[in-house]
PDB file of C-alpha atoms and ligand atoms in Angstrom:
ATOM      1  CA  MET A   1      -0.033   0.058   0.378  1.00 48.00           C
ATOM      2  CA  ALA A   2       1.128   3.297  -0.671  1.00 73.00           C
ATOM      3  CA  PHE A   3       4.401   5.021  -0.306  1.00 79.00           C
ATOM      4  CA  PRO A   4       7.482   1.627   0.498  1.00 77.00           C
ATOM      5  CA  GLY A   5       6.859   1.551   3.603  1.00 76.00           C
ATOM      6  CA  SER A   6       3.589   2.843   5.015  1.00 82.00           C
ATOM      7  CA  ASP A   7       0.610   1.276   5.626  1.00 89.00           C
ATOM      8  CA  ARG A   8      -1.351   4.697   5.269  1.00 95.00           C
ATOM      9  CA  LYS A   9      -4.180   4.970   2.219  1.00 97.00           C
ATOM     10  CA  LEU A  10      -1.957   7.212  -0.573  1.00 98.00           C
ATOM     11  CA  VAL A  11      -3.667  10.385  -2.951  1.00 98.00           C
ATOM     12  CA  LEU A  12      -2.710  11.270  -5.535  1.00 98.00           C
ATOM     13  CA  LEU A  13      -3.982  15.034  -6.444  1.00 98.00           C
ATOM     14  CA  THR A  14      -3.817  17.343  -9.525  1.00 98.00           C
ATOM     15  CA  GLY A  15      -4.138  20.479  -8.754  1.00 98.00           C
ATOM     16  CA  ALA A  16      -3.090  21.042  -4.922  1.00 98.00           C
ATOM     17  CA  ALA A  17      -1.527  24.386  -4.329  1.00 98.00           C
ATOM     18  CA  SER A  18      -4.721  26.194  -3.743  1.00 97.00           C
ATOM     19  CA  GLY A  19      -8.412  26.187  -3.430  1.00 97.00           C
ATOM     20  CA  ILE A  20     -10.541  23.454  -3.102  1.00 98.00           C
ATOM     21  CA  GLY A  21      -7.376  20.561  -4.195  1.00 98.00           C
ATOM     22  CA  ARG A  22      -5.143  22.353  -0.322  1.00 98.00           C
ATOM     23  CA  ALA A  23      -8.841  21.402   1.011  1.00 98.00           C
ATOM     24  CA  THR A  24      -9.030  17.922  -0.057  1.00 98.00           C
ATOM     25  CA  CYS A  25      -5.308  17.268   0.655  1.00 98.00           C
ATOM     26  CA  LEU A  26      -5.725  18.182   4.113  1.00 98.00           C
ATOM     27  CA  ARG A  27      -9.158  16.435   4.731  1.00 98.00           C
ATOM     28  CA  LEU A  28      -7.263  13.560   3.597  1.00 98.00           C
ATOM     29  CA  VAL A  29      -4.720  13.784   5.867  1.00 98.00           C
ATOM     30  CA  ALA A  30      -7.163  13.969   8.543  1.00 98.00           C
ATOM     31  CA  GLU A  31      -8.314  10.549   7.534  1.00 97.00           C
ATOM     32  CA  GLY A  32      -4.667   8.859   7.239  1.00 97.00           C
ATOM     33  CA  CYS A  33      -3.443   9.248   4.241  1.00 98.00           C
ATOM     34  CA  ASP A  34       0.002  10.156   3.011  1.00 98.00           C
ATOM     35  CA  LEU A  35      -0.215  12.364   0.015  1.00 98.00           C
ATOM     36  CA  PHE A  36       1.307  12.604  -3.794  1.00 98.00           C
ATOM     37  CA  ILE A  37       0.862  16.048  -4.906  1.00 98.00           C
ATOM     38  CA  ILE A  38       0.906  17.245  -8.397  1.00 98.00           C
ATOM     39  CA  ASP A  39       0.725  21.286  -9.820  1.00 98.00           C
ATOM     40  CA  ARG A  40       2.239  23.938 -12.090  1.00 98.00           C
ATOM     41  CA  ASP A  41       2.961  26.098  -8.713  1.00 98.00           C
ATOM     42  CA  GLY A  42       6.381  25.293  -7.103  1.00 98.00           C
ATOM     43  CA  PRO A  43       5.114  27.363  -3.632  1.00 98.00           C
ATOM     44  CA  GLY A  44       1.862  26.691  -3.408  1.00 98.00           C
ATOM     45  CA  LEU A  45       2.590  22.944  -3.900  1.00 98.00           C
ATOM     46  CA  GLU A  46       5.199  23.324  -0.946  1.00 98.00           C
ATOM     47  CA  GLU A  47       3.476  25.256   1.558  1.00 98.00           C
ATOM     48  CA  THR A  48       0.812  22.393   0.652  1.00 98.00           C
ATOM     49  CA  LYS A  49       2.949  19.589   2.000  1.00 98.00           C
ATOM     50  CA  LYS A  50       4.233  22.079   4.548  1.00 98.00           C
ATOM     51  CA  ARG A  51       0.601  21.985   5.923  1.00 98.00           C
ATOM     52  CA  ALA A  52       0.348  18.263   5.317  1.00 98.00           C
ATOM     53  CA  GLU A  53       3.557  17.389   7.164  1.00 98.00           C
ATOM     54  CA  ALA A  54       2.372  19.161  10.191  1.00 98.00           C
ATOM     55  CA  LEU A  55      -0.300  16.259  10.287  1.00 97.00           C
ATOM     56  CA  GLY A  56       1.093  13.270  10.394  1.00 97.00           C
ATOM     57  CA  ALA A  57       1.345  13.084   6.393  1.00 97.00           C
ATOM     58  CA  THR A  58       4.267  12.153   4.225  1.00 97.00           C
ATOM     59  CA  VAL A  59       4.305  14.266   1.005  1.00 98.00           C
ATOM     60  CA  LYS A  60       5.807  13.701  -1.952  1.00 98.00           C
ATOM     61  CA  THR A  61       5.389  16.812  -4.145  1.00 98.00           C
ATOM     62  CA  HIS A  62       6.114  16.994  -7.902  1.00 98.00           C
ATOM     63  CA  GLN A  63       6.149  20.474 -10.284  1.00 98.00           C
ATOM     64  CA  ILE A  64       4.977  19.811 -13.854  1.00 98.00           C
ATOM     65  CA  ASP A  65       2.885  22.003 -15.845  1.00 98.00           C
ATOM     66  CA  LEU A  66      -0.740  20.229 -17.342  1.00 98.00           C
ATOM     67  CA  SER A  67      -0.895  21.295 -20.702  1.00 98.00           C
ATOM     68  CA  GLU A  68       1.331  19.657 -22.812  1.00 97.00           C
ATOM     69  CA  PRO A  69      -0.699  16.073 -22.726  1.00 98.00           C
ATOM     70  CA  ALA A  70       2.861  13.754 -24.102  1.00 97.00           C
ATOM     71  CA  ALA A  71       5.006  15.819 -22.045  1.00 97.00           C
ATOM     72  CA  VAL A  72       2.820  14.756 -19.106  1.00 98.00           C
ATOM     73  CA  LEU A  73       2.343  10.850 -20.090  1.00 98.00           C
ATOM     74  CA  GLU A  74       6.132  11.269 -20.443  1.00 98.00           C
ATOM     75  CA  GLU A  75       6.664  12.009 -17.390  1.00 98.00           C
ATOM     76  CA  MET A  76       4.516  10.914 -14.948  1.00 98.00           C
ATOM     77  CA  GLN A  77       4.045   7.747 -15.958  1.00 98.00           C
ATOM     78  CA  PRO A  78       7.326   5.828 -14.910  1.00 98.00           C
ATOM     79  CA  ILE A  79       7.284   7.808 -11.436  1.00 98.00           C
ATOM     80  CA  ILE A  80       3.116   6.979 -10.622  1.00 98.00           C
ATOM     81  CA  ASP A  81       4.344   3.867 -10.983  1.00 97.00           C
ATOM     82  CA  GLN A  82       6.675   3.937  -8.339  1.00 96.00           C
ATOM     83  CA  PHE A  83       3.821   4.153  -6.423  1.00 97.00           C
ATOM     84  CA  GLU A  84       0.108   1.946  -5.096  1.00 97.00           C
ATOM     85  CA  ILE A  85      -1.885   5.017  -5.886  1.00 98.00           C
ATOM     86  CA  ASP A  86      -4.335   4.824  -3.158  1.00 98.00           C
ATOM     87  CA  TYR A  87      -7.037   7.261  -4.183  1.00 98.00           C
ATOM     88  CA  LEU A  88      -6.707   9.786  -7.905  1.00 98.00           C
ATOM     89  CA  VAL A  89      -8.716  13.264  -7.303  1.00 99.00           C
ATOM     90  CA  ASN A  90      -8.147  15.186 -10.601  1.00 99.00           C
ATOM     91  CA  ASP A  91      -8.347  18.827  -9.582  1.00 98.00           C
ATOM     92  CA  ALA A  92      -6.129  20.987 -11.236  1.00 98.00           C
ATOM     93  CA  GLY A  93      -8.307  23.082 -13.877  1.00 98.00           C
ATOM     94  CA  LEU A  94      -8.483  26.342 -15.070  1.00 95.00           C
ATOM     95  CA  GLY A  95     -11.447  28.417 -17.406  1.00 93.00           C
ATOM     96  CA  PHE A  96     -10.823  31.842 -19.654  1.00 89.00           C
ATOM     97  CA  ALA A  97     -13.954  34.406 -19.880  1.00 88.00           C
ATOM     98  CA  ARG A  98     -15.193  34.610 -23.175  1.00 91.00           C
ATOM     99  CA  THR A  99     -17.637  33.706 -25.154  1.00 95.00           C
ATOM    100  CA  THR A 100     -17.519  31.252 -28.461  1.00 97.00           C
ATOM    101  CA  GLU A 101     -16.383  34.493 -30.880  1.00 97.00           C
ATOM    102  CA  GLN A 102     -14.076  36.053 -28.078  1.00 96.00           C
ATOM    103  CA  THR A 103     -12.675  32.657 -27.454  1.00 97.00           C
ATOM    104  CA  THR A 104      -9.058  31.439 -29.291  1.00 98.00           C
ATOM    105  CA  LEU A 105      -8.268  28.633 -30.658  1.00 98.00           C
ATOM    106  CA  ALA A 106      -5.419  28.087 -28.653  1.00 98.00           C
ATOM    107  CA  GLU A 107      -8.052  29.164 -25.179  1.00 97.00           C
ATOM    108  CA  TRP A 108      -9.874  25.960 -25.890  1.00 98.00           C
ATOM    109  CA  ASP A 109      -6.611  24.456 -26.482  1.00 98.00           C
ATOM    110  CA  LEU A 110      -5.607  24.995 -23.096  1.00 98.00           C
ATOM    111  CA  THR A 111      -8.705  24.495 -21.493  1.00 98.00           C
ATOM    112  CA  PHE A 112      -8.644  20.889 -22.915  1.00 98.00           C
ATOM    113  CA  ASN A 113      -5.602  19.667 -22.179  1.00 98.00           C
ATOM    114  CA  VAL A 114      -5.545  21.122 -18.698  1.00 98.00           C
ATOM    115  CA  ASN A 115      -9.189  20.247 -18.036  1.00 98.00           C
ATOM    116  CA  ILE A 116     -10.110  16.630 -19.591  1.00 98.00           C
ATOM    117  CA  THR A 117      -6.474  15.434 -21.418  1.00 98.00           C
ATOM    118  CA  ALA A 118      -4.948  15.352 -17.912  1.00 98.00           C
ATOM    119  CA  THR A 119      -7.902  14.068 -15.857  1.00 99.00           C
ATOM    120  CA  PHE A 120      -7.507  11.537 -18.629  1.00 98.00           C
ATOM    121  CA  LEU A 121      -4.279  10.874 -18.872  1.00 98.00           C
ATOM    122  CA  PHE A 122      -4.023  10.732 -15.176  1.00 98.00           C
ATOM    123  CA  CYS A 123      -6.856   8.050 -15.142  1.00 98.00           C
ATOM    124  CA  LYS A 124      -4.927   5.916 -17.956  1.00 98.00           C
ATOM    125  CA  MET A 125      -1.594   6.454 -16.520  1.00 98.00           C
ATOM    126  CA  VAL A 126      -3.044   4.669 -12.034  1.00 98.00           C
ATOM    127  CA  LEU A 127      -5.699   2.547 -12.942  1.00 98.00           C
ATOM    128  CA  PRO A 128      -3.844   0.272 -15.024  1.00 98.00           C
ATOM    129  CA  GLN A 129      -2.498  -0.297 -11.001  1.00 98.00           C
ATOM    130  CA  MET A 130      -5.721   0.423  -9.260  1.00 98.00           C
ATOM    131  CA  LEU A 131      -7.778  -2.507 -12.078  1.00 98.00           C
ATOM    132  CA  ALA A 132      -4.215  -5.410 -10.711  1.00 98.00           C
ATOM    133  CA  ARG A 133      -4.804  -4.488  -7.251  1.00 98.00           C
ATOM    134  CA  GLY A 134      -8.996  -4.807  -7.450  1.00 98.00           C
ATOM    135  CA  ALA A 135      -8.807  -1.656  -6.072  1.00 98.00           C
ATOM    136  CA  GLY A 136      -8.753   2.600  -5.938  1.00 98.00           C
ATOM    137  CA  ALA A 137     -10.976   4.703  -6.081  1.00 98.00           C
ATOM    138  CA  ILE A 138     -11.224   8.460  -8.653  1.00 99.00           C
ATOM    139  CA  VAL A 139     -12.531  11.275  -7.875  1.00 99.00           C
ATOM    140  CA  ASN A 140     -12.410  14.005 -11.081  1.00 99.00           C
ATOM    141  CA  VAL A 141     -13.599  17.744 -10.625  1.00 98.00           C
ATOM    142  CA  ALA A 142     -16.045  18.097 -12.600  1.00 98.00           C
ATOM    143  CA  SER A 143     -18.419  21.650 -11.823  1.00 98.00           C
ATOM    144  CA  ALA A 144     -22.152  22.690 -12.208  1.00 97.00           C
ATOM    145  CA  GLY A 145     -21.577  24.582 -15.320  1.00 97.00           C
ATOM    146  CA  ALA A 146     -21.064  21.005 -16.844  1.00 98.00           C
ATOM    147  CA  ILE A 147     -24.221  20.475 -15.676  1.00 97.00           C
ATOM    148  CA  VAL A 148     -26.252  24.027 -16.964  1.00 97.00           C
ATOM    149  CA  GLY A 149     -24.609  26.458 -19.189  1.00 96.00           C
ATOM    150  CA  LEU A 150     -22.373  29.547 -17.178  1.00 93.00           C
ATOM    151  CA  LYS A 151     -22.328  32.663 -19.592  1.00 91.00           C
ATOM    152  CA  ASN A 152     -19.025  33.863 -20.573  1.00 91.00           C
ATOM    153  CA  ARG A 153     -17.359  29.895 -19.789  1.00 93.00           C
ATOM    154  CA  VAL A 154     -17.711  28.019 -23.448  1.00 97.00           C
ATOM    155  CA  ALA A 155     -14.701  26.562 -23.312  1.00 98.00           C
ATOM    156  CA  TYR A 156     -14.862  25.160 -19.349  1.00 97.00           C
ATOM    157  CA  CYS A 157     -18.508  24.171 -19.704  1.00 98.00           C
ATOM    158  CA  ALA A 158     -17.825  22.234 -22.585  1.00 98.00           C
ATOM    159  CA  SER A 159     -14.157  20.880 -21.393  1.00 98.00           C
ATOM    160  CA  LYS A 160     -16.314  20.070 -17.718  1.00 98.00           C
ATOM    161  CA  ALA A 161     -19.026  18.110 -19.561  1.00 98.00           C
ATOM    162  CA  ALA A 162     -16.105  16.061 -21.112  1.00 98.00           C
ATOM    163  CA  VAL A 163     -15.191  15.344 -17.494  1.00 99.00           C
ATOM    164  CA  VAL A 164     -18.711  14.270 -17.011  1.00 98.00           C
ATOM    165  CA  GLY A 165     -18.531  11.974 -20.390  1.00 98.00           C
ATOM    166  CA  LEU A 166     -14.418  10.130 -19.294  1.00 98.00           C
ATOM    167  CA  THR A 167     -16.184   9.718 -15.199  1.00 98.00           C
ATOM    168  CA  ARG A 168     -18.885   7.348 -16.845  1.00 98.00           C
ATOM    169  CA  CYS A 169     -17.417   5.992 -19.612  1.00 98.00           C
ATOM    170  CA  ILE A 170     -14.844   4.952 -16.932  1.00 98.00           C
ATOM    171  CA  ALA A 171     -16.950   4.034 -14.272  1.00 98.00           C
ATOM    172  CA  ALA A 172     -18.769   1.749 -17.216  1.00 98.00           C
ATOM    173  CA  ASP A 173     -15.736   0.234 -18.029  1.00 98.00           C
ATOM    174  CA  HIS A 174     -14.254  -1.157 -15.031  1.00 98.00           C
ATOM    175  CA  ALA A 175     -17.607  -0.988 -12.057  1.00 96.00           C
ATOM    176  CA  THR A 176     -16.854  -4.889 -11.405  1.00 97.00           C
ATOM    177  CA  GLN A 177     -12.902  -4.395 -10.900  1.00 98.00           C
ATOM    178  CA  GLY A 178     -12.825  -3.459  -7.515  1.00 97.00           C
ATOM    179  CA  ILE A 179     -13.222   0.355  -8.772  1.00 98.00           C
ATOM    180  CA  ARG A 180     -15.271   3.571  -8.206  1.00 98.00           C
ATOM    181  CA  ILE A 181     -14.784   6.583 -10.190  1.00 98.00           C
ATOM    182  CA  ASN A 182     -17.208   9.459  -9.831  1.00 98.00           C
ATOM    183  CA  ALA A 183     -17.458  13.695 -10.602  1.00 99.00           C
ATOM    184  CA  ILE A 184     -17.777  16.389  -8.224  1.00 99.00           C
ATOM    185  CA  ALA A 185     -19.907  19.871  -9.543  1.00 98.00           C
ATOM    186  CA  PRO A 186     -19.157  22.408  -7.774  1.00 98.00           C
ATOM    187  CA  GLY A 187     -21.185  25.719  -7.813  1.00 96.00           C
ATOM    188  CA  THR A 188     -18.934  28.966  -6.874  1.00 95.00           C
ATOM    189  CA  VAL A 189     -16.662  28.300  -4.524  1.00 96.00           C
ATOM    190  CA  GLY A 190     -14.833  30.592  -2.584  1.00 93.00           C
ATOM    191  CA  SER A 191     -10.997  30.318  -4.037  1.00 90.00           C
ATOM    192  CA  GLU A 192      -7.452  31.502  -5.106  1.00 88.00           C
ATOM    193  CA  TRP A 193      -9.651  31.235  -8.271  1.00 87.00           C
ATOM    194  CA  ILE A 194     -12.279  33.265  -7.477  1.00 89.00           C
ATOM    195  CA  GLU A 195     -10.395  35.649  -6.170  1.00 87.00           C
ATOM    196  CA  LYS A 196      -8.762  35.582  -9.266  1.00 84.00           C
ATOM    197  CA  ILE A 197     -11.538  35.800 -11.432  1.00 83.00           C
ATOM    198  CA  LEU A 198     -13.054  39.642  -8.797  1.00 85.00           C
ATOM    199  CA  SER A 199      -9.589  40.511  -9.618  1.00 84.00           C
ATOM    200  CA  ASP A 200      -9.397  41.055 -13.804  1.00 77.00           C
ATOM    201  CA  VAL A 201     -13.202  42.219 -13.854  1.00 81.00           C
ATOM    202  CA  PRO A 202     -13.961  46.764 -14.077  1.00 85.00           C
ATOM    203  CA  ASP A 203     -16.397  45.843 -11.545  1.00 89.00           C
ATOM    204  CA  PRO A 204     -15.668  43.596  -8.729  1.00 91.00           C
ATOM    205  CA  VAL A 205     -18.490  44.181  -6.443  1.00 92.00           C
ATOM    206  CA  ALA A 206     -21.678  43.893  -8.545  1.00 92.00           C
ATOM    207  CA  THR A 207     -19.451  40.337 -10.490  1.00 89.00           C
ATOM    208  CA  ARG A 208     -18.591  38.822  -6.130  1.00 91.00           C
ATOM    209  CA  LYS A 209     -22.690  39.843  -5.691  1.00 92.00           C
ATOM    210  CA  MET A 210     -23.704  38.050  -9.101  1.00 90.00           C
ATOM    211  CA  MET A 211     -21.904  34.968  -8.126  1.00 89.00           C
ATOM    212  CA  GLU A 212     -23.310  34.891  -4.911  1.00 92.00           C
ATOM    213  CA  ALA A 213     -26.962  35.371  -6.230  1.00 89.00           C
ATOM    214  CA  ARG A 214     -25.681  32.200  -8.339  1.00 85.00           C
ATOM    215  CA  GLN A 215     -26.362  29.731  -5.282  1.00 89.00           C
ATOM    216  CA  LEU A 216     -30.060  29.732  -3.594  1.00 92.00           C
ATOM    217  CA  ASP A 217     -29.336  31.276  -0.545  1.00 91.00           C
ATOM    218  CA  GLY A 218     -26.969  33.819  -1.528  1.00 94.00           C
ATOM    219  CA  LYS A 219     -23.503  31.848  -0.546  1.00 94.00           C
ATOM    220  CA  MET A 220     -21.294  30.365  -1.619  1.00 95.00           C
ATOM    221  CA  GLY A 221     -19.115  26.768  -0.763  1.00 96.00           C
ATOM    222  CA  THR A 222     -16.171  26.965   0.805  1.00 97.00           C
ATOM    223  CA  PRO A 223     -13.362  24.921  -0.144  1.00 98.00           C
ATOM    224  CA  GLU A 224     -13.722  22.936   2.527  1.00 98.00           C
ATOM    225  CA  GLU A 225     -17.195  22.279   1.903  1.00 98.00           C
ATOM    226  CA  ILE A 226     -16.525  20.645  -1.732  1.00 98.00           C
ATOM    227  CA  ALA A 227     -13.262  18.399  -0.106  1.00 98.00           C
ATOM    228  CA  GLU A 228     -15.963  17.040   2.399  1.00 98.00           C
ATOM    229  CA  GLY A 229     -17.894  16.124  -1.120  1.00 98.00           C
ATOM    230  CA  ILE A 230     -14.708  14.520  -2.266  1.00 98.00           C
ATOM    231  CA  ASN A 231     -13.121  12.580   0.917  1.00 98.00           C
ATOM    232  CA  PHE A 232     -16.599  10.920   0.998  1.00 98.00           C
ATOM    233  CA  LEU A 233     -16.512  10.006  -2.579  1.00 98.00           C
ATOM    234  CA  LEU A 234     -12.932   8.884  -2.211  1.00 98.00           C
ATOM    235  CA  SER A 235     -14.338   6.736   1.114  1.00 98.00           C
ATOM    236  CA  PRO A 236     -15.624   3.380   1.636  1.00 96.00           C
ATOM    237  CA  ALA A 237     -19.219   4.839   2.555  1.00 97.00           C
ATOM    238  CA  ALA A 238     -19.521   6.135  -1.439  1.00 98.00           C
ATOM    239  CA  ARG A 239     -19.187   2.187  -2.012  1.00 97.00           C
ATOM    240  CA  PHE A 240     -22.845   2.113  -3.947  1.00 98.00           C
ATOM    241  CA  VAL A 241     -21.530   5.912  -5.440  1.00 98.00           C
ATOM    242  CA  ASN A 242     -20.227   4.943  -9.364  1.00 98.00           C
ATOM    243  CA  GLY A 243     -20.439   6.869 -12.068  1.00 98.00           C
ATOM    244  CA  SER A 244     -21.985   9.624 -10.189  1.00 98.00           C
ATOM    245  CA  VAL A 245     -22.420  13.592 -10.711  1.00 98.00           C
ATOM    246  CA  PHE A 246     -22.489  14.896  -7.115  1.00 98.00           C
ATOM    247  CA  VAL A 247     -23.582  17.818  -7.575  1.00 98.00           C
ATOM    248  CA  MET A 248     -22.318  20.293  -4.594  1.00 98.00           C
ATOM    249  CA  ASP A 249     -23.815  23.796  -5.487  1.00 96.00           C
ATOM    250  CA  GLY A 250     -25.701  24.929  -3.409  1.00 95.00           C
ATOM    251  CA  GLY A 251     -28.917  24.649  -5.554  1.00 95.00           C
ATOM    252  CA  LEU A 252     -27.094  26.626  -8.723  1.00 94.00           C
ATOM    253  CA  THR A 253     -28.504  23.824 -10.802  1.00 95.00           C
ATOM    254  CA  ALA A 254     -31.774  23.376  -8.980  1.00 95.00           C
ATOM    255  CA  VAL A 255     -33.663  25.979 -10.760  1.00 91.00           C
TER     256      VAL A 255
HETATM  257  N1  NAD B   1     -13.898  27.505  -7.592  1.00 75.40           N
HETATM  258  C1  NAD B   1     -14.816  26.942  -8.078  1.00 75.40           C
HETATM  259  O1  NAD B   1     -15.776  28.096  -7.754  1.00 75.40           O
HETATM  260  C2  NAD B   1     -15.566  26.339  -8.746  1.00 75.40           C
HETATM  261  C3  NAD B   1     -16.509  25.689  -9.222  1.00 75.40           C
HETATM  262  C4  NAD B   1     -16.460  24.670  -9.595  1.00 75.40           C
HETATM  263  C5  NAD B   1     -15.597  23.452 -10.134  1.00 75.40           C
HETATM  264  N2  NAD B   1     -14.157  23.970 -10.310  1.00 75.40           N
HETATM  265  C6  NAD B   1     -12.826  23.548 -10.224  1.00 75.40           C
HETATM  266  O2  NAD B   1     -12.340  23.483  -8.910  1.00 75.40           O
HETATM  267  C7  NAD B   1     -11.423  22.708  -9.045  1.00 75.40           C
HETATM  268  C8  NAD B   1     -10.208  23.446  -8.150  1.00 75.40           C
HETATM  269  O3  NAD B   1     -10.605  24.840  -8.189  1.00 75.40           O
HETATM  270  P1  NAD B   1     -10.328  25.302  -7.719  1.00 75.40           P
HETATM  271  O4  NAD B   1     -11.547  26.525  -7.061  1.00 75.40           O
HETATM  272  O5  NAD B   1     -10.135  25.059  -5.961  1.00 75.40           O
HETATM  273  O6  NAD B   1      -9.187  26.957  -7.717  1.00 75.40           O
HETATM  274  P2  NAD B   1      -8.298  27.456  -7.425  1.00 75.40           P
HETATM  275  O7  NAD B   1      -7.176  27.759  -9.295  1.00 75.40           O
HETATM  276  O8  NAD B   1      -7.593  27.416  -6.844  1.00 75.40           O
HETATM  277  O9  NAD B   1      -6.895  25.845  -8.107  1.00 75.40           O
HETATM  278  C9  NAD B   1      -6.854  25.178  -9.245  1.00 75.40           C
HETATM  279  C10 NAD B   1      -5.521  24.441  -8.940  1.00 75.40           C
HETATM  280  O10 NAD B   1      -5.419  24.055 -10.701  1.00 75.40           O
HETATM  281  C11 NAD B   1      -3.545  24.890 -10.688  1.00 75.40           C
HETATM  282  N3  NAD B   1      -3.483  24.632 -12.231  1.00 75.40           N
HETATM  283  C12 NAD B   1      -4.287  25.160 -13.123  1.00 75.40           C
HETATM  284  N4  NAD B   1      -3.623  25.359 -14.439  1.00 75.40           N
HETATM  285  C13 NAD B   1      -2.587  23.936 -14.282  1.00 75.40           C
HETATM  286  C14 NAD B   1      -1.728  23.512 -15.100  1.00 75.40           C
HETATM  287  N5  NAD B   1      -1.556  24.299 -16.696  1.00 75.40           N
HETATM  288  N6  NAD B   1      -0.797  22.372 -14.499  1.00 75.40           N
HETATM  289  C15 NAD B   1      -0.414  22.076 -13.401  1.00 75.40           C
HETATM  290  N7  NAD B   1      -1.792  22.552 -12.925  1.00 75.40           N
HETATM  291  C16 NAD B   1      -2.687  23.899 -12.427  1.00 75.40           C
HETATM  292  C17 NAD B   1      -3.238  25.536 -10.120  1.00 75.40           C
HETATM  293  O11 NAD B   1      -1.499  26.063 -10.005  1.00 75.40           O
HETATM  294  C18 NAD B   1      -4.172  25.364  -8.985  1.00 75.40           C
HETATM  295  O12 NAD B   1      -3.856  24.960  -7.594  1.00 75.40           O
HETATM  296  C19 NAD B   1     -11.438  23.159 -10.802  1.00 75.40           C
HETATM  297  O13 NAD B   1     -11.093  22.199 -11.499  1.00 75.40           O
HETATM  298  C20 NAD B   1     -12.278  23.887 -10.563  1.00 75.40           C
HETATM  299  O14 NAD B   1     -12.430  23.419 -12.413  1.00 75.40           O
HETATM  300  C21 NAD B   1     -13.943  25.564  -9.106  1.00 75.40           C
END
């Protein structure tokens, strides 16, 4: 199990340097997991590592830009093969505030490379060892934007809908082989991501109000709330949950 010589469960998590990814790392460490964490943001990764180690985890970091699929496969597969991964969380993601006309091909490709192709690749790299052991659980972080269309988020919503499709197909292919895979679809979550968006718009106060109003109770979610959902989906308590889209959106998609 896990890192050589350890009897703790090992989680491989992408997008660990901030927001939902970091909160999920710390939540899973509280469950007794060790971490193999990946992000392009080196200082952010080190901060997550420091916080997780303070809680007793063994942590390995790997800094990599996930936007180059061939390089990701070549660089990561030999490293992944050194460890026994119990849980995989594909959390790394990005988005551009653009309509179809405004979206460049480069922005479309970047969004798809990180949000869906990297998710596919990490599933592809980790699944063989999970299937060989007949055990493992995967959570892919999608979005409420995979379920409903959001304004100005064309490439983002399309890529997250693809994450849901990938998740369902992997569940269909491997449900009888001891692994489970689910997607989680957060609504608007007050992470570093949202702060970045707000720092880049002409009227941040009005934009924040609009984002908050999308949730039925007028409040954004927190990274810790989404981490709770991811922890549940990975846990044995979710044995009967497979190929699902677990919506945690404060009611954004309910109306
Ligand atoms: N915050 C929200 O409102 C919200 C809502 C729905 C879904 N999500 C999804 O949740 C996930 C986490 O988002 P967050 O809100 O925590 O945002 P965040 O910006 O805090 O975290 C995203 C992480 O992904 C990493 N990342 C981005 N591009 C990368 C690349 N090319 N290579 C390697 N790492 C890369 C970033 O460095 C960052 O650490 C994303 O997939 C996002 O689409 C977020």
